[in-house]
């Protein structure tokens, strides 16, 4: 028996093994496709790449276009290459890659940006494919094995794979034999639809409430294709001095909250986004004073393996193993040890408000920028240009015990090393509102906003978080706006609407946000 | 035994009955006070009014100021009179009244605006009174009775009464003998703090998971004061032609969703805000084709009694009986019949994301305005002037099965009957983001935004919802912004930041939002 056959426990499905070439004719222009995968792990590779080759070889650019629904981003060799070949007409709910972003921001690709937990749910409700009665035409799922009953054992992520398996008319399984069977790593449930939905009985990070496989009707599986292609994993960025200072402020804050009795000594379950600052925070925890910690988050990066190795992290729940190639090797080398402390859940549960609020998660995410009243922009540079999408940041920040956003205070423009302030009078796009954020942090300092009114928040943020180059500029904006609005009796949250985006306009015109004055 | 004594089941508490005058010396300048009450029902009246009289009689304006924490708004004869006497230094998380709003917008009163479910929770976490170790100095609770064990049977609302009873150092009970004992109407639980919090096992609107009283340590109760003052209830606004057209669009939409199989024939639990449109929607349901309906909402208005009387409403869950004087009389006249179908819960549960998402609530609320990409402003007129607060709108809209916002397409300015468009290029303050809203409605029509990308949403909203006077103005904005941003490769959500608030500025300068052109 080949490795492939040994991974297919269900006898009738062994007869559905096909080559990539055999399945390509199933794909028709205009179809709604669902892929497994999340922050590029566990996504189908062989078929998307073969379809791209087919389009390229036959000059079918713009003639074979799909609506593409995936839990979050997938490897650039798939979605981004598809974008470059004009194979994507619509993309839900998050993406990454230069070509797909170019397509979205030039109007060629439509993108529908949605909270990841809500996206999974609304897909099952039939909100995105109303013309198909809520179905998808084809689902492509990367799996690591199939049970004797035909149920699917996923690979390194869950994302919306279980929703796709429910809603797709036809399924193609990419069975990856280059990775071990991931049996036992996942905790899968298919929630009933309202009004029959039941509570998600997860009261501790390590609680399991489902099955290790996704239930699947074998009749839907039209093909199984073997794949041996690795995930195009996320290399770890280096940490830097700025990120380390931000992490230092956050760890100091945790210590003071423990001393005040508002946090237990082992904190509360941690959610941490991706990127340099998130890595620096985890690095700080590896070397820090806290132990018996838990993680309830969206993706696990390489630093989480260090965190386990430190003995300070007891358990982690996520929806994806967003590891580098080296990280996966470390995982495979100590598979039993690591996986006894990890569970992967559907993103509908990993990011679920119910569970996040119950567990009291401490959420930490990086925005593009925040404003003096603590609204944050996570998605649209300058209010118009899409980067990746809101992802799970809203799911966590709106429900966390402590909602923390962290960013460098400035970024370089082309001509000024501190030309872009990440603290502005008003963000030109709001993804997270002032009602949601408890704490904002830059390398300059940390602003604890709990219980503060808007003008108090503004004073605190400018004083603690803004870069010294921008502190007087922002303070003058606040003083002038306050003076005008309070005199007019409209000063709860003072603004000058005729000047509020002047820093952004100054950047566009002069390459820096350093406005000379507010006259 | 007097009526008062008969309502106090706990013998040791009968000795703590005091006059209003006897408790006034307990109140000191700078104290943190928690009151029961929610959208003016169930709030203390006798003591706040006596304190106001005391301040007025002794010229203590500005010398006896309090931080005031209440679940939502209370009667204007209390908080608004306090504001007029400069007795409020800080107010959480929602308010109503001309004087308090004037105080907030002129800078004399600080207000901290927060989602109501989160506010209740963060109060227990100690986030608002860090200097007091999370305690309140005094809690004043309107009750309808006290059990033999000293536990508190609340009156016509729950709000944050149970959290106040937990966190206040001292409690004063205003026992209202002019209303019947409300025993059996409430469902109270005190959630554990994370990491020990457990699921809220409410899977149907009528499920009860707690006790009919709030647990209370009798040693905390320093006084019981008799009150016979009625709630300053909310009179019902008349419905109007515009509201009825909006309600008609919503009912048509429900019918089409049922036909498409995306809603059950008895819909899903309904949440409806307050105001004319909400009343028109309920009025439409009273006369409409749906039956076996349920309500999971924040407040019950008079129209809900008609809804029960129609035989179409099976059960309603809320945190407050926001009835008019006549409405309360109807309720008392058929107490057993109505109250067998009503439960009042703490606002932490009435507005809880966990339960709202599980039940699949249909949420409907009125904003100040929304923009062409479906961000909504619920709190700050012109971006700066506070009205009431976000209340529960975010709790519901972020978690609902269907998130609906409804507003007239225009409002009159002083000089132009259609001088203010409720559809604008960009709202000057965002409380609800584009990631949250499924449907927006005006009397002009309904825009179903599910699955649409930003530029598609804008086309749909302008075409279906904008007033004809503003349709060409908004379309020109969209066309110009799209043309500029798409050419520059930043056109996912096109905007012209230098012109985006021109309609608001035109209103301030010329009394109408009808800008002549976008040059």
mmCIF file of C-alpha atoms in Angstrom, chain B residues 81-316:
data_model
loop_
_atom_site.group_PDB
_atom_site.id
_atom_site.type_symbol
_atom_site.label_atom_id
_atom_site.label_comp_id
_atom_site.label_asym_id
_atom_site.label_seq_id
_atom_site.Cartn_x
_atom_site.Cartn_y
_atom_site.Cartn_z
ATOM 1 C CA UNK B 81 -31.334 68.218 37.505
ATOM 2 C CA UNK B 82 -28.042 67.177 39.116
ATOM 3 C CA UNK B 83 -26.250 68.385 36.005
ATOM 4 C CA UNK B 84 -28.030 71.737 36.187
ATOM 5 C CA UNK B 85 -26.824 72.048 39.808
ATOM 6 C CA UNK B 86 -23.244 71.089 38.873
ATOM 7 C CA UNK B 87 -23.437 67.919 40.976
ATOM 8 C CA UNK B 88 -21.891 65.559 38.369
ATOM 9 C CA UNK B 89 -18.174 65.492 37.663
ATOM 10 C CA UNK B 90 -18.138 62.282 35.630
ATOM 11 C CA UNK B 91 -20.864 60.158 34.082
ATOM 12 C CA UNK B 92 -20.677 56.595 32.766
ATOM 13 C CA UNK B 93 -21.765 55.175 30.192
ATOM 14 C CA UNK B 94 -24.944 56.787 28.732
ATOM 15 C CA UNK B 95 -27.178 59.710 29.669
ATOM 16 C CA UNK B 96 -30.078 61.809 28.565
ATOM 17 C CA UNK B 97 -31.256 65.330 29.256
ATOM 18 C CA UNK B 98 -30.495 68.800 27.970
ATOM 19 C CA UNK B 99 -28.546 69.968 30.997
ATOM 20 C CA UNK B 100 -26.296 66.949 31.256
ATOM 21 C CA UNK B 101 -25.585 67.085 27.543
ATOM 22 C CA UNK B 102 -24.786 70.779 27.817
ATOM 23 C CA UNK B 103 -22.439 70.016 30.704
ATOM 24 C CA UNK B 104 -20.689 67.288 28.740
ATOM 25 C CA UNK B 105 -20.308 69.298 25.548
ATOM 26 C CA UNK B 106 -19.082 72.402 27.332
ATOM 27 C CA UNK B 107 -16.444 70.434 29.239
ATOM 28 C CA UNK B 108 -17.892 70.677 32.744
ATOM 29 C CA UNK B 109 -18.884 66.995 32.937
ATOM 30 C CA UNK B 110 -16.638 64.179 31.757
ATOM 31 C CA UNK B 111 -18.386 61.271 30.106
ATOM 32 C CA UNK B 112 -17.018 57.836 29.342
ATOM 33 C CA UNK B 113 -19.059 56.211 26.614
ATOM 34 C CA UNK B 114 -18.942 52.419 26.520
ATOM 35 C CA UNK B 115 -20.858 49.422 25.160
ATOM 36 C CA UNK B 116 -23.384 48.599 27.870
ATOM 37 C CA UNK B 117 -22.507 44.907 28.176
ATOM 38 C CA UNK B 118 -18.807 45.713 28.432
ATOM 39 C CA UNK B 119 -19.401 48.548 30.880
ATOM 40 C CA UNK B 120 -21.101 46.228 33.367
ATOM 41 C CA UNK B 121 -18.273 43.729 33.050
ATOM 42 C CA UNK B 122 -15.446 46.268 33.297
ATOM 43 C CA UNK B 123 -17.065 47.746 36.398
ATOM 44 C CA UNK B 124 -16.755 44.360 38.111
ATOM 45 C CA UNK B 125 -13.176 44.072 36.846
ATOM 46 C CA UNK B 126 -12.372 47.271 38.760
ATOM 47 C CA UNK B 127 -11.372 49.248 35.665
ATOM 48 C CA UNK B 128 -13.357 52.401 36.498
ATOM 49 C CA UNK B 129 -12.516 52.952 40.137
ATOM 50 C CA UNK B 130 -8.911 51.830 40.267
ATOM 51 C CA UNK B 131 -8.185 54.198 43.184
ATOM 52 C CA UNK B 132 -10.887 52.479 45.244
ATOM 53 C CA UNK B 133 -9.665 48.983 44.377
ATOM 54 C CA UNK B 134 -12.638 48.607 42.065
ATOM 55 C CA UNK B 135 -15.239 49.504 44.706
ATOM 56 C CA UNK B 136 -17.962 52.159 44.674
ATOM 57 C CA UNK B 137 -18.501 54.425 47.668
ATOM 58 C CA UNK B 138 -22.275 54.169 47.774
ATOM 59 C CA UNK B 139 -24.848 52.283 45.732
ATOM 60 C CA UNK B 140 -28.473 53.461 45.627
ATOM 61 C CA UNK B 141 -30.863 50.791 44.436
ATOM 62 C CA UNK B 142 -34.570 51.010 43.757
ATOM 63 C CA UNK B 143 -36.127 47.758 44.949
ATOM 64 C CA UNK B 144 -39.659 46.423 45.047
ATOM 65 C CA UNK B 145 -39.050 43.998 47.947
ATOM 66 C CA UNK B 146 -36.365 42.308 50.066
ATOM 67 C CA UNK B 147 -36.306 38.565 50.742
ATOM 68 C CA UNK B 148 -36.052 37.020 54.225
ATOM 69 C CA UNK B 149 -32.321 36.471 53.602
ATOM 70 C CA UNK B 150 -31.806 40.131 52.696
ATOM 71 C CA UNK B 151 -31.533 39.597 48.965
ATOM 72 C CA UNK B 152 -32.870 42.353 46.732
ATOM 73 C CA UNK B 153 -35.900 42.064 44.465
ATOM 74 C CA UNK B 154 -35.451 44.841 41.936
ATOM 75 C CA UNK B 155 -38.094 47.026 40.312
ATOM 76 C CA UNK B 156 -38.722 47.643 36.585
ATOM 77 C CA UNK B 157 -35.149 47.310 35.377
ATOM 78 C CA UNK B 158 -31.959 45.418 36.135
ATOM 79 C CA UNK B 159 -29.203 47.299 34.289
ATOM 80 C CA UNK B 160 -26.038 47.184 36.428
ATOM 81 C CA UNK B 161 -27.923 46.902 39.744
ATOM 82 C CA UNK B 162 -26.441 43.494 40.485
ATOM 83 C CA UNK B 163 -22.892 44.706 39.795
ATOM 84 C CA UNK B 164 -23.449 47.748 42.027
ATOM 85 C CA UNK B 165 -24.743 45.564 44.837
ATOM 86 C CA UNK B 166 -21.524 43.526 44.555
ATOM 87 C CA UNK B 167 -19.069 46.413 44.359
ATOM 88 C CA UNK B 168 -20.535 49.159 46.568
ATOM 89 C CA UNK B 169 -19.018 49.597 50.032
ATOM 90 C CA UNK B 170 -22.402 50.751 51.330
ATOM 91 C CA UNK B 171 -25.895 50.323 49.953
ATOM 92 C CA UNK B 172 -29.018 52.410 50.332
ATOM 93 C CA UNK B 173 -32.237 50.776 49.199
ATOM 94 C CA UNK B 174 -35.112 52.918 47.954
ATOM 95 C CA UNK B 175 -38.014 50.589 48.442
ATOM 96 C CA UNK B 176 -40.844 51.701 46.196
ATOM 97 C CA UNK B 177 -44.181 50.761 47.739
ATOM 98 C CA UNK B 178 -46.225 52.435 44.999
ATOM 99 C CA UNK B 179 -45.438 49.566 42.632
ATOM 100 C CA UNK B 180 -46.168 45.867 43.145
ATOM 101 C CA UNK B 181 -43.429 43.478 44.199
ATOM 102 C CA UNK B 182 -41.709 42.436 40.968
ATOM 103 C CA UNK B 183 -40.690 39.070 42.397
ATOM 104 C CA UNK B 184 -40.271 36.499 39.648
ATOM 105 C CA UNK B 185 -39.695 38.948 36.819
ATOM 106 C CA UNK B 186 -35.897 39.003 37.019
ATOM 107 C CA UNK B 187 -33.269 36.410 36.166
ATOM 108 C CA UNK B 188 -30.068 37.351 37.979
ATOM 109 C CA UNK B 189 -26.636 35.790 37.941
ATOM 110 C CA UNK B 190 -23.325 37.232 39.100
ATOM 111 C CA UNK B 191 -20.759 35.876 36.638
ATOM 112 C CA UNK B 192 -17.442 34.687 38.018
ATOM 113 C CA UNK B 193 -14.381 36.652 36.997
ATOM 114 C CA UNK B 194 -12.047 35.148 34.379
ATOM 115 C CA UNK B 195 -10.436 32.644 34.371
ATOM 116 C CA UNK B 196 -13.368 31.057 36.214
ATOM 117 C CA UNK B 197 -16.250 32.386 34.136
ATOM 118 C CA UNK B 198 -18.701 29.763 32.896
ATOM 119 C CA UNK B 199 -20.988 29.678 29.832
ATOM 120 C CA UNK B 200 -24.307 31.536 29.972
ATOM 121 C CA UNK B 201 -26.619 28.614 29.232
ATOM 122 C CA UNK B 202 -29.362 30.571 27.503
ATOM 123 C CA UNK B 203 -30.287 28.815 24.256
ATOM 124 C CA UNK B 204 -33.851 30.084 24.021
ATOM 125 C CA UNK B 205 -35.146 33.566 24.764
ATOM 126 C CA UNK B 206 -37.229 32.262 27.669
ATOM 127 C CA UNK B 207 -34.430 30.272 29.362
ATOM 128 C CA UNK B 208 -33.719 31.275 32.948
ATOM 129 C CA UNK B 209 -30.300 30.609 34.463
ATOM 130 C CA UNK B 210 -30.316 32.574 37.712
ATOM 131 C CA UNK B 211 -32.316 33.684 40.699
ATOM 132 C CA UNK B 212 -35.252 36.099 40.922
ATOM 133 C CA UNK B 213 -33.279 38.307 43.338
ATOM 134 C CA UNK B 214 -29.819 39.859 43.614
ATOM 135 C CA UNK B 215 -27.689 38.254 46.325
ATOM 136 C CA UNK B 216 -26.829 40.890 48.925
ATOM 137 C CA UNK B 217 -24.859 40.972 52.150
ATOM 138 C CA UNK B 218 -27.295 42.663 54.592
ATOM 139 C CA UNK B 219 -24.366 44.197 56.470
ATOM 140 C CA UNK B 220 -23.742 46.462 53.507
ATOM 141 C CA UNK B 221 -27.236 47.939 53.655
ATOM 142 C CA UNK B 222 -26.889 51.119 55.695
ATOM 143 C CA UNK B 223 -30.399 52.411 55.090
ATOM 144 C CA UNK B 224 -33.743 51.567 53.559
ATOM 145 C CA UNK B 225 -35.790 54.552 52.466
ATOM 146 C CA UNK B 226 -39.402 54.297 51.400
ATOM 147 C CA UNK B 227 -40.269 55.825 48.072
ATOM 148 C CA UNK B 228 -43.628 56.173 46.359
ATOM 149 C CA UNK B 229 -42.430 58.082 43.335
ATOM 150 C CA UNK B 230 -43.307 56.752 39.890
ATOM 151 C CA UNK B 231 -40.816 56.257 37.090
ATOM 152 C CA UNK B 232 -40.615 59.237 34.802
ATOM 153 C CA UNK B 233 -41.553 56.860 31.995
ATOM 154 C CA UNK B 234 -40.916 57.299 28.345
ATOM 155 C CA UNK B 235 -43.987 58.577 26.460
ATOM 156 C CA UNK B 236 -44.401 56.937 23.094
ATOM 157 C CA UNK B 237 -43.676 59.099 20.076
ATOM 158 C CA UNK B 238 -46.253 59.050 17.314
ATOM 159 C CA UNK B 239 -45.328 57.027 14.326
ATOM 160 C CA UNK B 240 -45.133 58.950 11.109
ATOM 161 C CA UNK B 241 -45.255 58.308 7.410
ATOM 162 C CA UNK B 242 -41.471 58.089 7.039
ATOM 163 C CA UNK B 243 -41.154 55.562 9.867
ATOM 164 C CA UNK B 244 -43.962 53.479 8.435
ATOM 165 C CA UNK B 245 -42.303 53.353 5.019
ATOM 166 C CA UNK B 246 -39.050 52.244 6.641
ATOM 167 C CA UNK B 247 -40.891 49.558 8.597
ATOM 168 C CA UNK B 248 -42.567 48.434 5.373
ATOM 169 C CA UNK B 249 -39.203 47.932 3.656
ATOM 170 C CA UNK B 250 -37.952 45.901 6.609
ATOM 171 C CA UNK B 251 -41.012 43.656 6.710
ATOM 172 C CA UNK B 252 -40.765 43.074 2.958
ATOM 173 C CA UNK B 253 -37.135 42.120 3.454
ATOM 174 C CA UNK B 254 -38.049 39.634 6.188
ATOM 175 C CA UNK B 255 -40.617 38.040 3.878
ATOM 176 C CA UNK B 256 -38.079 37.659 1.092
ATOM 177 C CA UNK B 257 -35.525 36.155 3.486
ATOM 178 C CA UNK B 258 -38.092 33.616 4.680
ATOM 179 C CA UNK B 259 -38.911 32.727 1.056
ATOM 180 C CA UNK B 260 -35.189 32.267 0.344
ATOM 181 C CA UNK B 261 -34.890 29.898 3.302
ATOM 182 C CA UNK B 262 -32.423 32.087 5.148
ATOM 183 C CA UNK B 263 -34.873 32.906 7.957
ATOM 184 C CA UNK B 264 -37.364 30.565 9.661
ATOM 185 C CA UNK B 265 -41.031 31.439 9.178
ATOM 186 C CA UNK B 266 -41.186 32.818 12.743
ATOM 187 C CA UNK B 267 -38.014 34.825 12.063
ATOM 188 C CA UNK B 268 -35.386 34.904 14.820
ATOM 189 C CA UNK B 269 -35.361 36.794 18.137
ATOM 190 C CA UNK B 270 -35.816 40.491 17.482
ATOM 191 C CA UNK B 271 -33.880 43.371 18.999
ATOM 192 C CA UNK B 272 -35.301 46.783 18.370
ATOM 193 C CA UNK B 273 -34.001 50.118 19.605
ATOM 194 C CA UNK B 274 -36.173 52.954 20.838
ATOM 195 C CA UNK B 275 -37.884 55.680 18.872
ATOM 196 C CA UNK B 276 -40.422 56.176 16.115
ATOM 197 C CA UNK B 277 -38.944 53.734 13.624
ATOM 198 C CA UNK B 278 -38.628 50.969 16.204
ATOM 199 C CA UNK B 279 -42.255 51.508 17.134
ATOM 200 C CA UNK B 280 -43.324 51.447 13.504
ATOM 201 C CA UNK B 281 -41.474 48.149 12.989
ATOM 202 C CA UNK B 282 -43.239 46.602 15.977
ATOM 203 C CA UNK B 283 -46.498 48.089 14.706
ATOM 204 C CA UNK B 284 -45.849 46.437 11.360
ATOM 205 C CA UNK B 285 -45.231 43.098 13.057
ATOM 206 C CA UNK B 286 -48.469 43.415 15.045
ATOM 207 C CA UNK B 287 -50.353 43.620 11.749
ATOM 208 C CA UNK B 288 -47.967 41.459 9.734
ATOM 209 C CA UNK B 289 -47.848 37.860 8.537
ATOM 210 C CA UNK B 290 -45.410 36.448 11.129
ATOM 211 C CA UNK B 291 -46.351 34.680 14.347
ATOM 212 C CA UNK B 292 -44.690 32.723 17.176
ATOM 213 C CA UNK B 293 -42.180 35.543 17.455
ATOM 214 C CA UNK B 294 -39.705 36.259 20.231
ATOM 215 C CA UNK B 295 -37.845 39.363 21.349
ATOM 216 C CA UNK B 296 -34.329 39.517 22.826
ATOM 217 C CA UNK B 297 -33.680 43.168 23.387
ATOM 218 C CA UNK B 298 -32.608 45.890 25.774
ATOM 219 C CA UNK B 299 -35.861 47.718 26.581
ATOM 220 C CA UNK B 300 -39.538 46.940 26.145
ATOM 221 C CA UNK B 301 -41.675 49.886 25.085
ATOM 222 C CA UNK B 302 -45.472 50.228 25.129
ATOM 223 C CA UNK B 303 -45.779 48.805 21.627
ATOM 224 C CA UNK B 304 -44.537 45.473 23.018
ATOM 225 C CA UNK B 305 -47.769 45.237 25.045
ATOM 226 C CA UNK B 306 -49.726 45.590 21.793
ATOM 227 C CA UNK B 307 -47.432 42.966 20.321
ATOM 228 C CA UNK B 308 -48.281 40.565 23.165
ATOM 229 C CA UNK B 309 -51.974 41.422 22.849
ATOM 230 C CA UNK B 310 -51.860 40.548 19.134
ATOM 231 C CA UNK B 311 -51.025 36.964 20.094
ATOM 232 C CA UNK B 312 -48.007 37.013 17.775
ATOM 233 C CA UNK B 313 -45.301 37.542 20.388
ATOM 234 C CA UNK B 314 -44.526 34.509 22.536
ATOM 235 C CA UNK B 315 -41.816 35.810 24.835
ATOM 236 C CA UNK B 316 -39.603 38.839 25.434
#
